[in-house]
Coordinates of C-alpha atoms and ligand atoms in Angstrom, one line a residue:
M1 CA 9.7 -22.6 19.2
T2 CA 7.8 -20.5 16.8
N3 CA 4.1 -21.2 16.2
P4 CA 3.6 -22.6 12.7
I5 CA 0.1 -21.2 12.6
D6 CA -0.4 -17.6 12.0
F7 CA -2.3 -15.8 14.8
N8 CA -4.5 -14.0 12.3
S9 CA -6.0 -17.4 11.2
V10 CA -6.8 -18.0 14.9
L11 CA -8.3 -14.6 15.2
S12 CA -10.4 -15.1 12.1
L13 CA -11.8 -18.4 13.4
I14 CA -12.6 -16.8 16.8
D15 CA -14.3 -13.9 15.1
R16 CA -16.4 -16.1 13.0
T17 CA -17.3 -18.3 16.0
I18 CA -18.3 -15.5 18.4
S19 CA -20.0 -13.4 15.7
P20 CA -22.2 -11.2 16.0
T21 CA -20.2 -10.1 19.1
Y22 CA -16.6 -9.3 18.6
L23 CA -13.4 -8.9 20.5
S24 CA -12.4 -5.7 22.2
A25 CA -8.9 -4.3 21.5
T26 CA -7.7 -5.4 24.9
Q27 CA -9.2 -8.9 24.5
E28 CA -7.4 -9.2 21.2
I29 CA -4.1 -8.1 22.8
V30 CA -4.5 -10.7 25.5
L31 CA -5.2 -13.5 23.0
R32 CA -2.3 -12.5 20.8
E33 CA 0.1 -12.4 23.6
V34 CA -1.0 -15.7 25.2
W35 CA -0.5 -17.1 21.7
N36 CA 3.0 -15.6 21.8
G37 CA 3.6 -17.3 25.2
K38 CA 3.6 -14.1 27.3
T39 CA 2.5 -14.1 30.9
Y40 CA -0.3 -11.8 32.2
S41 CA 2.2 -9.8 34.2
K42 CA 4.6 -9.3 31.2
M43 CA 1.6 -8.2 29.1
A44 CA 0.5 -5.7 31.8
C45 CA 4.0 -4.3 31.9
D46 CA 4.4 -4.1 28.1
Y47 CA 1.1 -2.5 27.5
N48 CA 1.0 -0.4 30.6
Y49 CA -2.1 -2.0 32.1
D50 CA -2.9 -2.9 35.7
P51 CA -2.0 -6.7 36.1
E52 CA -5.3 -7.3 37.9
Y53 CA -7.2 -5.8 34.9
I54 CA -5.4 -8.0 32.4
K55 CA -6.2 -11.1 34.6
T56 CA -9.9 -10.1 34.6
V57 CA -9.9 -9.6 30.8
G58 CA -8.3 -13.0 30.5
C59 CA -10.9 -14.7 32.8
N60 CA -13.8 -13.2 30.8
L61 CA -12.2 -14.2 27.5
W62 CA -11.8 -17.9 28.5
Q63 CA -15.5 -17.9 29.5
I64 CA -16.6 -16.4 26.1
L65 CA -14.4 -18.8 24.2
S66 CA -15.5 -21.8 26.2
N67 CA -19.2 -20.9 25.5
A68 CA -18.6 -20.2 21.9
F69 CA -16.6 -23.4 21.1
N70 CA -18.5 -25.5 23.6
E71 CA -15.3 -26.7 25.1
Q72 CA -13.4 -25.8 28.3
I73 CA -10.8 -23.3 27.1
N74 CA -8.3 -21.6 29.4
K75 CA -4.9 -19.9 29.3
S76 CA -3.0 -23.2 29.4
N77 CA -4.9 -25.1 26.7
F78 CA -5.7 -22.2 24.4
V79 CA -2.7 -22.6 22.1
P80 CA -2.9 -26.4 21.6
Y81 CA -6.7 -26.2 21.3
M82 CA -6.6 -23.5 18.6
R83 CA -3.7 -25.2 16.7
Q84 CA -5.7 -28.4 16.5
K85 CA -8.9 -26.6 15.5
I86 CA -7.1 -24.6 12.7
S87 CA -5.3 -27.7 11.4
C88 CA -8.6 -29.5 11.2
S89 CA -10.2 -26.6 9.3
I90 CA -7.3 -26.6 6.8
V91 CA -8.2 -30.1 5.7
V92 CA -10.5 -30.0 2.7
N93 CA -14.1 -30.3 3.6
K94 CA -15.9 -30.9 0.4
K95 CA -19.3 -31.0 2.0
D96 CA -19.0 -27.4 3.2
E97 CA -17.4 -26.4 0.0
L98 CA -15.0 -24.5 2.1
Q99 CA -11.9 -25.8 0.3
I100 CA -9.3 -24.4 2.6
S101 CA -6.8 -26.8 1.1
S102 CA -3.1 -27.3 1.8
S103 CA -2.4 -24.4 -0.5
K104 CA -4.4 -22.4 2.1
S105 CA -6.6 -20.8 -0.5
L106 CA -10.2 -19.9 0.3
P107 CA -13.0 -20.3 -2.3
S108 CA -12.7 -17.8 -5.1
D109 CA -16.0 -16.2 -4.1
F110 CA -14.3 -14.8 -1.1
Y111 CA -11.6 -13.3 -3.3
H112 CA -12.3 -10.6 -5.8
W113 CA -9.2 -9.7 -7.7
A114 CA -10.9 -7.9 -10.6
T115 CA -8.2 -6.5 -12.9
A116 CA -5.3 -7.0 -10.5
P117 CA -2.0 -7.6 -12.3
N118 CA -0.3 -10.9 -12.4
T119 CA 2.5 -10.9 -9.8
E120 CA 4.1 -14.2 -10.9
H121 CA 7.4 -12.4 -11.9
F122 CA 7.5 -10.2 -8.8
I123 CA 10.9 -10.1 -7.2
G124 CA 12.8 -8.3 -4.4
R125 CA 11.2 -5.6 -2.1
D126 CA 11.9 -7.8 0.9
K127 CA 12.4 -4.8 3.2
Q128 CA 9.1 -3.2 2.1
M129 CA 7.2 -6.5 2.4
K130 CA 8.5 -6.9 6.0
L131 CA 7.4 -3.4 6.8
L132 CA 3.9 -3.9 5.3
E133 CA 3.7 -7.2 7.2
S134 CA 4.4 -5.5 10.5
W135 CA 1.9 -2.7 9.8
S136 CA -0.8 -5.2 8.8
Q137 CA -0.3 -6.9 12.2
D138 CA -0.6 -3.6 14.1
L139 CA -4.0 -3.6 15.8
N140 CA -4.4 0.1 15.4
C141 CA -3.6 0.2 11.7
N142 CA -6.7 0.4 9.5
C143 CA -5.1 1.7 6.3
I144 CA -1.8 1.5 4.5
V145 CA -0.9 3.7 1.6
V146 CA 1.9 3.0 -0.8
S147 CA 2.8 6.2 -2.5
G148 CA 5.5 7.2 -5.1
M149 CA 6.5 8.2 -8.5
V150 CA 4.7 7.0 -11.6
G151 CA 5.8 3.4 -12.5
C152 CA 7.9 2.9 -9.3
G153 CA 6.1 -0.4 -8.6
K154 CA 3.2 0.5 -6.2
T155 CA 0.5 -1.7 -7.8
S156 CA 2.9 -4.7 -8.1
L157 CA 3.9 -4.3 -4.4
I158 CA 0.4 -4.0 -2.9
T159 CA -1.0 -6.8 -5.1
K160 CA 1.8 -9.2 -4.3
F161 CA 1.6 -8.3 -0.6
A162 CA -2.2 -8.8 -0.6
K163 CA -1.8 -12.1 -2.3
D164 CA 0.8 -13.2 0.3
I165 CA -1.4 -12.4 3.2
Q166 CA -4.8 -13.3 1.7
N167 CA -5.3 -16.4 3.8
Q168 CA -5.3 -14.2 7.0
F169 CA -8.6 -12.7 5.8
D170 CA -12.2 -13.8 5.3
Y171 CA -12.5 -11.6 2.2
V172 CA -10.0 -10.0 -0.1
I173 CA -11.4 -7.4 -2.5
W174 CA -9.2 -5.6 -5.1
F175 CA -10.4 -2.6 -7.0
S176 CA -8.8 0.1 -9.1
L177 CA -10.2 3.6 -8.9
N178 CA -8.9 4.6 -12.3
N179 CA -12.4 4.7 -13.8
S180 CA -13.4 7.2 -11.1
L181 CA -16.2 5.2 -9.5
S182 CA -18.3 7.2 -7.2
P183 CA -17.8 6.2 -3.5
T184 CA -21.5 5.1 -3.4
T185 CA -20.9 2.7 -6.4
L186 CA -17.7 1.4 -4.8
T187 CA -19.3 0.8 -1.4
N188 CA -22.2 -0.9 -3.1
N189 CA -19.8 -3.1 -5.0
F190 CA -18.1 -4.1 -1.8
L191 CA -21.4 -4.9 -0.2
K192 CA -22.5 -6.9 -3.2
I193 CA -19.4 -9.1 -3.1
I194 CA -19.7 -9.6 0.7
G195 CA -23.5 -10.0 0.4
Q196 CA -23.1 -12.8 -2.1
N197 CA -21.3 -14.9 0.4
Q198 CA -23.5 -14.3 3.4
D199 CA -25.9 -16.9 4.7
Q200 CA -28.7 -14.5 4.6
K201 CA -28.4 -12.5 1.4
S202 CA -27.7 -8.9 2.1
N203 CA -30.2 -6.6 0.5
S204 CA -27.5 -3.9 -0.1
G205 CA -27.1 -2.9 -3.6
S206 CA -30.5 -3.9 -4.7
T207 CA -32.1 -0.7 -3.4
Q208 CA -31.0 2.9 -3.8
Q209 CA -29.4 3.9 -0.5
D210 CA -27.4 6.9 0.5
L211 CA -23.6 6.7 1.1
S212 CA -24.0 7.0 4.9
S213 CA -26.2 4.0 5.3
L214 CA -24.1 1.9 2.8
L215 CA -21.0 2.9 4.8
A216 CA -22.6 1.9 8.0
Q217 CA -23.3 -1.6 6.5
L218 CA -19.8 -1.8 5.2
I219 CA -18.2 -0.8 8.6
N220 CA -20.4 -3.4 10.2
H221 CA -18.9 -6.1 8.0
L222 CA -15.4 -4.7 8.6
K223 CA -16.0 -5.2 12.3
Q224 CA -17.6 -8.6 12.1
K225 CA -15.1 -10.1 9.6
R226 CA -11.5 -9.6 8.7
I227 CA -11.7 -8.1 5.2
L228 CA -8.8 -6.9 3.1
L229 CA -9.8 -4.0 0.8
V230 CA -7.2 -3.2 -1.9
L231 CA -7.6 0.1 -3.7
D232 CA -5.3 0.8 -6.6
D233 CA -4.8 4.2 -8.4
L234 CA -6.1 6.3 -5.5
E235 CA -4.7 9.4 -7.3
S236 CA -7.6 9.1 -9.8
I237 CA -9.9 10.6 -7.2
L238 CA -7.4 13.3 -6.2
E239 CA -6.3 16.5 -7.7
V240 CA -3.2 18.5 -7.1
H241 CA -4.0 22.2 -6.3
Q242 CA -1.9 25.1 -5.3
V243 CA -3.2 24.8 -1.8
G244 CA -2.6 21.1 -1.6
I245 CA -4.3 17.8 -2.6
C246 CA -8.1 17.8 -2.9
Y247 CA -10.7 15.3 -4.1
Q248 CA -11.7 15.6 -7.7
R249 CA -14.9 17.5 -8.4
N250 CA -18.0 15.3 -7.7
L251 CA -15.9 12.8 -5.9
E252 CA -15.6 14.8 -2.6
D253 CA -17.6 12.1 -0.9
Y254 CA -14.5 10.0 -0.9
G255 CA -13.5 12.0 2.2
H256 CA -16.5 10.5 4.0
F257 CA -15.7 7.0 2.6
L258 CA -12.0 7.1 3.6
R259 CA -12.5 8.7 6.9
S260 CA -15.1 6.1 7.9
I261 CA -12.7 3.2 7.1
I262 CA -9.6 4.8 8.5
A263 CA -11.0 6.3 11.8
T264 CA -13.4 3.6 12.9
N265 CA -12.5 0.7 15.1
H266 CA -12.7 -2.6 13.2
Q267 CA -10.6 -5.7 12.4
S268 CA -10.1 -5.2 8.7
L269 CA -7.5 -3.5 6.6
M270 CA -7.4 -1.2 3.5
I271 CA -4.3 -1.0 1.4
C272 CA -4.1 1.7 -1.3
A273 CA -1.6 2.7 -4.0
S274 CA -1.3 6.3 -5.0
R275 CA 0.9 8.4 -7.3
V276 CA 0.0 11.3 -5.1
R277 CA 0.8 11.3 -1.4
P278 CA -2.6 11.9 0.3
K279 CA -1.2 13.7 3.3
S280 CA -4.5 14.9 4.6
L281 CA -5.6 11.3 5.2
E282 CA -3.2 11.3 8.2
Y283 CA -5.5 13.7 10.0
Y284 CA -8.3 11.2 9.9
G285 CA -6.5 8.9 12.2
M286 CA -2.8 9.5 13.1
N287 CA -2.3 6.0 14.3
Q288 CA -4.6 4.2 12.0
I289 CA -2.8 5.1 8.8
K290 CA 0.7 4.3 7.6
I291 CA 2.3 5.6 4.5
L292 CA 5.1 4.0 2.6
D293 CA 7.0 6.2 0.2
L294 CA 8.1 3.7 -2.4
Q295 CA 11.4 4.4 -4.3
G296 CA 13.1 2.5 -7.1
I297 CA 13.9 -1.2 -7.0
E298 CA 17.0 -2.8 -5.5
E299 CA 20.1 -2.9 -7.7
S300 CA 20.3 -6.6 -7.3
T301 CA 17.0 -7.1 -9.1
I302 CA 17.6 -4.8 -12.1
E303 CA 18.9 -7.5 -14.5
Q304 CA 16.0 -9.8 -13.8
I305 CA 13.3 -7.2 -14.0
T306 CA 14.6 -5.8 -17.3
N307 CA 15.3 -9.3 -18.6
L308 CA 18.8 -8.1 -19.4
D309 CA 20.6 -10.8 -17.6
N310 CA 21.2 -12.7 -20.8
T311 CA 22.2 -9.9 -23.1
K312 CA 25.6 -8.6 -23.8
I313 CA 25.1 -5.2 -22.2
E314 CA 27.8 -4.7 -19.6
K315 CA 26.6 -5.0 -16.0
T316 CA 28.4 -1.8 -14.9
K317 CA 26.9 0.1 -17.8
L318 CA 23.4 -1.2 -17.0
L319 CA 23.8 -0.2 -13.3
D320 CA 25.0 3.2 -14.3
L321 CA 22.1 3.8 -16.6
S322 CA 19.7 2.5 -14.0
T323 CA 21.0 5.0 -11.5
R324 CA 20.1 7.8 -14.0
L325 CA 16.6 6.4 -14.0
H326 CA 16.5 6.2 -10.2
C327 CA 15.9 2.4 -10.6
N328 CA 12.3 3.1 -11.6
P329 CA 11.1 -0.4 -12.8
Q330 CA 8.7 1.0 -15.5
L331 CA 11.4 3.3 -16.9
L332 CA 13.9 0.4 -16.8
K333 CA 11.5 -1.9 -18.7
I334 CA 10.8 0.7 -21.4
T335 CA 14.5 1.3 -21.7
A336 CA 15.2 -2.4 -22.0
S337 CA 12.8 -2.6 -25.0
H338 CA 14.8 0.1 -26.7
L339 CA 18.2 -1.4 -26.5
N340 CA 19.0 -0.3 -30.0
I341 CA 19.6 3.1 -28.4
F342 CA 23.0 1.7 -27.5
H343 CA 24.8 2.0 -30.8
D344 CA 28.2 1.0 -29.5
D345 CA 29.8 -0.2 -26.3
N346 CA 31.5 3.1 -25.6
E347 CA 28.4 5.2 -26.0
D348 CA 28.2 8.1 -23.6
L349 CA 25.4 7.4 -21.2
E350 CA 24.5 11.1 -21.1
Q351 CA 23.7 10.7 -24.8
V352 CA 21.7 7.5 -24.2
V353 CA 19.6 9.3 -21.6
Q354 CA 19.0 12.2 -24.1
E355 CA 17.8 9.7 -26.7
L356 CA 15.5 8.0 -24.1
C357 CA 13.8 11.3 -23.7
L358 CA 12.5 11.0 -27.3
V359 CA 10.9 7.6 -26.7
E360 CA 7.1 8.1 -26.6
E361 CA 6.4 5.9 -23.6
I362 CA 9.1 7.6 -21.6
V363 CA 7.8 11.1 -22.5
S364 CA 4.3 10.0 -21.5
L365 CA 5.6 8.6 -18.1
L366 CA 7.6 11.8 -17.3
E367 CA 4.6 14.0 -18.3
Q368 CA 2.3 12.0 -16.0
E369 CA 4.9 12.5 -13.2
L370 CA 5.0 16.2 -13.8
D371 CA 1.2 16.3 -13.6
C372 CA 1.4 14.9 -10.1
L373 CA 3.4 17.9 -8.8
S374 CA 2.2 21.1 -7.3
K375 CA 3.2 24.4 -9.0
L376 CA 5.9 25.0 -6.4
E377 CA 7.3 21.5 -6.8
K378 CA 7.4 22.0 -10.6
E379 CA 9.2 25.3 -10.2
I380 CA 11.9 23.6 -8.1
I381 CA 12.2 20.9 -10.7
F382 CA 12.7 23.5 -13.5
W383 CA 15.4 25.4 -11.5
L384 CA 17.3 22.1 -10.9
A385 CA 16.9 21.2 -14.5
I386 CA 18.6 24.3 -15.9
S387 CA 21.4 24.2 -13.4
C388 CA 24.6 22.5 -14.5
K389 CA 25.5 21.5 -10.9
P390 CA 23.7 20.6 -7.7
I391 CA 22.1 23.6 -5.9
P392 CA 22.2 24.3 -2.2
Q393 CA 18.7 24.5 -0.6
K394 CA 19.2 28.2 0.3
D395 CA 20.0 29.2 -3.3
L396 CA 17.1 27.2 -4.6
A397 CA 14.8 29.1 -2.3
N398 CA 16.2 32.4 -3.5
N399 CA 15.6 31.6 -7.1
L400 CA 11.8 31.1 -6.7
K401 CA 9.5 33.5 -8.5
H402 CA 7.5 34.3 -5.4
A403 CA 8.8 34.3 -1.9
Q404 CA 7.5 31.1 -0.2
S405 CA 7.0 30.3 3.4
K406 CA 9.9 28.2 4.7
I407 CA 7.5 25.5 5.8
K408 CA 5.9 25.2 2.4
F409 CA 9.2 25.2 0.6
N410 CA 10.8 22.5 2.9
K411 CA 7.6 20.4 2.5
S412 CA 7.9 20.5 -1.3
I413 CA 11.6 19.6 -1.1
A414 CA 10.8 16.7 1.2
S415 CA 8.0 15.5 -1.0
L416 CA 10.2 15.6 -4.2
E417 CA 12.8 13.6 -2.3
K418 CA 10.2 11.0 -1.2
R419 CA 9.2 10.6 -4.8
S420 CA 12.9 10.0 -5.6
L421 CA 12.8 12.9 -8.1
I422 CA 15.5 14.8 -6.4
V423 CA 18.5 13.7 -4.4
K424 CA 20.2 15.5 -1.6
D425 CA 23.9 15.1 -1.2
N426 CA 25.9 17.3 1.2
S427 CA 23.0 19.7 1.5
Q428 CA 23.0 20.2 -2.3
H429 CA 20.0 19.1 -4.4
S430 CA 20.1 17.5 -7.8
L431 CA 17.4 16.3 -10.2
M432 CA 16.9 12.8 -11.5
P433 CA 19.0 12.7 -14.6
I434 CA 16.3 11.6 -17.1
M435 CA 13.9 14.1 -15.8
K436 CA 16.6 16.8 -16.1
S437 CA 17.2 15.9 -19.7
Y438 CA 13.5 15.9 -20.4
V439 CA 12.7 19.2 -18.7
R440 CA 15.6 20.9 -20.5
R441 CA 14.3 19.6 -23.9
K442 CA 10.8 20.8 -22.9
L443 CA 12.1 24.3 -22.0
V444 CA 14.0 24.6 -25.3
Q445 CA 10.8 23.6 -27.2
L446 CA 8.8 26.2 -25.2
A447 CA 11.4 28.9 -26.0
L448 CA 11.3 28.3 -29.8
Ligands
ATP501 N1 9.2 -6.0 -7.6 C1 9.0 -6.1 -8.9 N2 9.3 -7.3 -9.6 C2 9.1 -7.4 -10.9 N3 8.5 -6.5 -11.7 C3 8.2 -5.3 -11.1 C4 8.4 -5.1 -9.7 N4 7.9 -3.8 -9.4 C5 7.5 -3.3 -10.6 N5 7.6 -4.2 -11.6 C6 7.2 -4.0 -13.0 O1 7.4 -2.6 -13.3 C7 6.3 -2.1 -14.0 C8 5.7 -0.9 -13.2 O2 5.1 -1.4 -12.0 P1 3.7 -1.0 -11.4 O3 2.7 -1.0 -12.4 O4 3.5 -1.8 -10.2 O5 4.1 0.5 -11.0 P2 3.1 1.6 -10.4 O6 3.9 2.4 -9.4 O7 1.8 1.0 -9.9 O8 2.8 2.5 -11.7 P3 1.7 3.7 -11.8 O9 2.1 4.9 -11.1 O10 1.6 3.8 -13.3 O11 0.4 3.1 -11.3 C9 5.3 -3.2 -14.2 O12 5.5 -3.8 -15.5 C10 5.7 -4.2 -13.1 O13 5.5 -5.5 -13.6
MG502 MG1 -0.1 1.4 -10.4

């Protein structure tokens, strides 16, 4: 039988109870697996530990928990005890003002959603949600980055996901970096939000402190509590250079900020959305960071997202057009609001795409997308745009203005594929049709 209570709620309760000490990674494994009904010997085998060692970790754990909860807790009564304890804490306790009601929501002070978008109409993305869920449960994972083309649905996905798992955390704090906050201000903001809810008010934020000491305080909170930090628009602090992706001028300290959160041991999680794939972050902690390259939405959700399920536009035509937009939800929504582009039922879709390239919002979106690309990636896009048919990788490499290292070239191709800007079919590359039409138009304008 599956346990109706999520283990993270158990972990959260234990963390709060044993604070200021906290569980080691092995102790957490033992608790999680006892919760899942595993024996010590099975755990030892699965995690490659000596069975005696696991037993000792277990014995110590029951001692710690018995002292903390003032109750005799052992391996056999741990699950029922915790289940009962959590069920009790879910009941509204007005005196404590900790209204963990049946809707499982914590008081709003513990949630800071700032300008997070409404996700009421969010649909689909089941596969991606499951993947994010499994990463968020991974004890080693401190940071998840959802990266992808402009308008592909990154903000919607991370926000919906964060809302879905919010009750597994003591705090959820959502921030957008699009106003290029300095890392010191951002850390200060985090500390202020957490400080407001502390029994003893934290003095952070009230005095001028340097980034290192603010980060040390933040990390301490991330260790003591389970905090979900959601950072949208990470690309705002990044810049695409010929040599790779760097931090914007004067925001280089974000390296320090991100490295501290990614590479330190704690029990919290940071989820970011970024138009630019911040590859170098992986070097901060290979196991601690997971990157999801987000592509367009599922075909089955197109009609609903575009609100075109009730119109007379033919389904096959809509699907065909969506394919030319690589199912980018933002492009689809703009297109849906310009349905007058379809003059008649037999309209050539090629022609429709050409007309879409004149729509201001689409031009702006495609330009923003081009801004996210390196020089080499742009050159590849331009070659694919002027070609009438798909190009084999070797020919594409031969076309380039300057000889490029194979590694660099292959990386650029892979990156464009991940952004769903180019498609590989039978070793031949072709460009997203709407980008192709747009770049062609741009080239003609440049030539005139
Ligand atoms: N799964 C979804 N269900 C419903 N609507 C969606 C979904 N995904 C995206 N959208 C809609 O598509 C539009 C673009 O989504 P969103 O803002 O999340 O993209 P983004 O990748 O964050 O864009 P940007 O690169 O500009 O930050 C929004 O209007 C959003 O509501
Ligand atoms: Mg966004």
